[in-house]
Short mmCIF file of C-alpha atoms in Angstrom, two decimals:
data_model
loop_
_atom_site.label_atom_id
_atom_site.label_comp_id
_atom_site.label_asym_id
_atom_site.label_seq_id
_atom_site.Cartn_x
_atom_site.Cartn_y
_atom_site.Cartn_z
CA MET V 1 -20.18 5.85 10.33
CA SER V 2 -20.19 4.88 6.68
CA VAL V 3 -22.54 4.32 3.78
CA LEU V 4 -22.32 0.65 2.83
CA ILE V 5 -22.89 -0.25 -0.82
CA LEU V 6 -23.83 -3.87 -1.44
CA GLN V 7 -23.61 -4.90 -5.10
CA GLY V 8 -25.11 -8.21 -6.12
CA PRO V 9 -24.36 -10.19 -9.25
CA SER V 10 -25.16 -8.73 -12.66
CA ASP V 11 -25.28 -10.45 -16.00
CA ARG V 12 -25.94 -7.24 -17.91
CA ALA V 13 -23.44 -4.91 -19.51
CA GLY V 14 -22.99 -1.59 -17.81
CA GLY V 15 -19.48 -1.71 -16.49
CA GLU V 16 -18.26 -0.88 -13.06
CA VAL V 17 -19.99 1.98 -11.32
CA PRO V 18 -17.43 4.23 -9.67
CA LEU V 19 -17.58 4.25 -5.89
CA PRO V 20 -19.50 7.36 -4.88
CA ALA V 21 -17.63 10.09 -3.05
CA PRO V 22 -18.20 10.44 0.67
CA CYS V 23 -21.87 10.98 1.30
CA ALA V 24 -22.77 13.92 3.58
CA GLY V 25 -19.37 13.53 5.23
CA HIS V 26 -19.73 9.75 5.63
CA PRO V 27 -17.18 7.53 3.85
CA THR V 28 -18.50 4.88 1.46
CA GLN V 29 -17.61 1.19 1.59
CA LEU V 30 -18.30 -1.28 -1.20
CA ILE V 31 -18.95 -5.01 -0.85
CA ARG V 32 -19.40 -6.93 -4.11
CA CYS V 33 -21.49 -10.07 -3.71
CA ALA V 34 -21.35 -12.99 -6.14
CA ASN V 35 -24.72 -14.41 -5.14
CA ILE V 36 -27.67 -14.15 -2.76
CA GLY V 37 -25.58 -15.70 0.04
CA GLY V 38 -23.10 -12.84 -0.33
CA LEU V 39 -25.91 -10.29 -0.07
CA ILE V 40 -27.12 -11.95 3.12
CA ALA V 41 -23.61 -11.89 4.58
CA GLY V 42 -23.19 -8.23 3.53
CA LEU V 43 -26.44 -7.22 5.21
CA ARG V 44 -25.33 -8.97 8.37
CA ALA V 45 -21.92 -7.28 8.15
CA ALA V 46 -23.61 -3.87 8.15
CA ARG V 47 -23.98 -4.23 11.92
CA ARG V 48 -20.24 -4.75 12.39
CA VAL V 49 -18.88 -1.99 10.16
CA ASP V 50 -20.54 1.00 11.83
CA THR V 51 -22.98 1.68 9.00
CA ALA V 52 -25.25 4.74 8.80
CA LEU V 53 -27.15 3.68 5.66
CA VAL V 54 -27.07 0.88 3.06
CA LEU V 55 -27.36 1.26 -0.71
CA LEU V 56 -28.58 -2.18 -1.76
CA ASP V 57 -28.00 -3.12 -5.40
CA SER V 58 -29.19 -6.72 -5.26
CA GLY V 59 -28.16 -7.21 -8.86
CA HIS V 60 -29.73 -9.97 -10.86
CA ILE V 61 -30.68 -12.71 -8.46
CA SER V 62 -33.18 -15.24 -9.65
CA ALA V 63 -36.22 -15.36 -7.41
CA ALA V 64 -37.05 -18.85 -8.65
CA GLU V 65 -33.53 -20.30 -8.40
CA ASP V 66 -32.74 -18.75 -5.02
CA ARG V 67 -36.10 -19.47 -3.42
CA ALA V 68 -34.56 -21.61 -0.66
CA GLN V 69 -32.61 -18.56 0.55
CA TRP V 70 -35.58 -16.14 0.59
CA PRO V 71 -36.23 -16.56 4.32
CA ALA V 72 -32.58 -15.80 5.17
CA LEU V 73 -32.52 -12.74 2.88
CA ARG V 74 -35.83 -11.47 4.29
CA ALA V 75 -34.52 -11.99 7.86
CA ALA V 76 -31.26 -10.16 7.06
CA LEU V 77 -33.24 -7.18 5.71
CA ASP V 78 -35.64 -7.23 8.65
CA ASP V 79 -32.72 -7.36 11.11
CA LEU V 80 -30.96 -4.44 9.44
CA ALA V 81 -30.76 -1.71 12.07
CA VAL V 82 -30.23 1.16 9.61
CA PRO V 83 -32.24 2.54 6.68
CA TYR V 84 -31.54 1.28 3.19
CA ILE V 85 -32.18 2.33 -0.38
CA GLU V 86 -32.73 -0.22 -3.15
CA VAL V 87 -30.76 0.63 -6.32
CA HIS V 88 -31.57 -1.04 -9.65
CA ASP V 89 -30.94 -0.65 -13.36
CA ASP V 90 -33.69 -3.16 -14.19
CA PRO V 91 -37.23 -3.11 -12.76
CA ALA V 92 -37.20 -6.92 -12.65
CA ASP V 93 -34.52 -6.80 -9.92
CA GLU V 94 -36.67 -5.04 -7.32
CA LEU V 95 -36.83 -7.17 -4.16
CA GLN V 96 -39.98 -5.98 -2.39
CA PRO V 97 -42.66 -7.43 -4.72
CA TRP V 98 -41.52 -11.03 -4.26
CA LEU V 99 -39.49 -10.91 -1.03
CA GLN V 100 -41.96 -8.81 0.97
CA PRO V 101 -39.68 -7.80 3.87
CA HIS V 102 -41.13 -6.02 6.89
CA HIS V 103 -38.24 -3.50 6.95
CA LEU V 104 -38.92 -1.58 3.75
CA PRO V 105 -36.45 0.65 1.92
CA ILE V 106 -36.68 4.42 2.41
CA ALA V 107 -36.58 4.62 -1.40
CA THR V 108 -36.37 2.32 -4.40
CA ILE V 109 -34.47 3.79 -7.33
CA ILE V 110 -34.90 2.17 -10.73
CA ALA V 111 -33.15 3.79 -13.69
CA ALA V 112 -33.80 1.31 -16.47
CA GLY V 113 -30.58 0.52 -18.29
CA ASP V 114 -28.59 3.24 -16.50
CA ARG V 115 -26.82 1.91 -13.43
CA GLY V 116 -24.73 5.07 -13.04
CA ARG V 117 -27.85 7.23 -12.88
CA ALA V 118 -29.45 4.89 -10.34
CA TYR V 119 -26.37 5.26 -8.14
CA ALA V 120 -26.30 9.03 -8.55
CA LEU V 121 -29.95 9.36 -7.53
CA SER V 122 -29.65 6.98 -4.59
CA SER V 123 -26.48 8.73 -3.38
CA ALA V 124 -28.28 12.09 -3.51
CA ILE V 125 -31.16 10.69 -1.44
CA ALA V 126 -28.71 9.14 1.02
CA ALA V 127 -26.82 12.43 1.38
CA ARG V 128 -30.02 14.34 2.02
CA ARG V 129 -31.15 11.77 4.59
CA LEU V 130 -27.76 11.71 6.35
CA HIS V 131 -27.29 15.47 6.25
CA GLY V 132 -30.31 15.86 8.52
CA ALA V 133 -29.40 12.88 10.72
CA VAL V 134 -28.49 13.50 14.33
CA PRO V 135 -25.36 11.57 15.39
CA HIS V 136 -26.03 8.90 18.02
#
């Protein structure tokens, strides 16, 4: 089982975040998404790629512009069969306040202006969570 990292679009500087090392013995996989449709597809793909946990960096998606896709994004999150952690470098990118999914993240990490730190913290939480997980 792997840790799936979904990275949404970003219009801010910050460079590429290096792919985290294996997390508690689980390999990491990265899917970069150009838009909200890509995030939806990535969340659905989590079921097919034997995923233990998802790190969800939704990036900068516009709640107003992408409003027509809210129901599909909410459904993809609610159908996710594994825990997820939201990862953000901007508080404005947090999904829960406007999307209001039923399947909530186990943590929401916001490190304003420091994407690398947000990934480091979320990876540490994921490792701790997975370290105690019992294989199915």
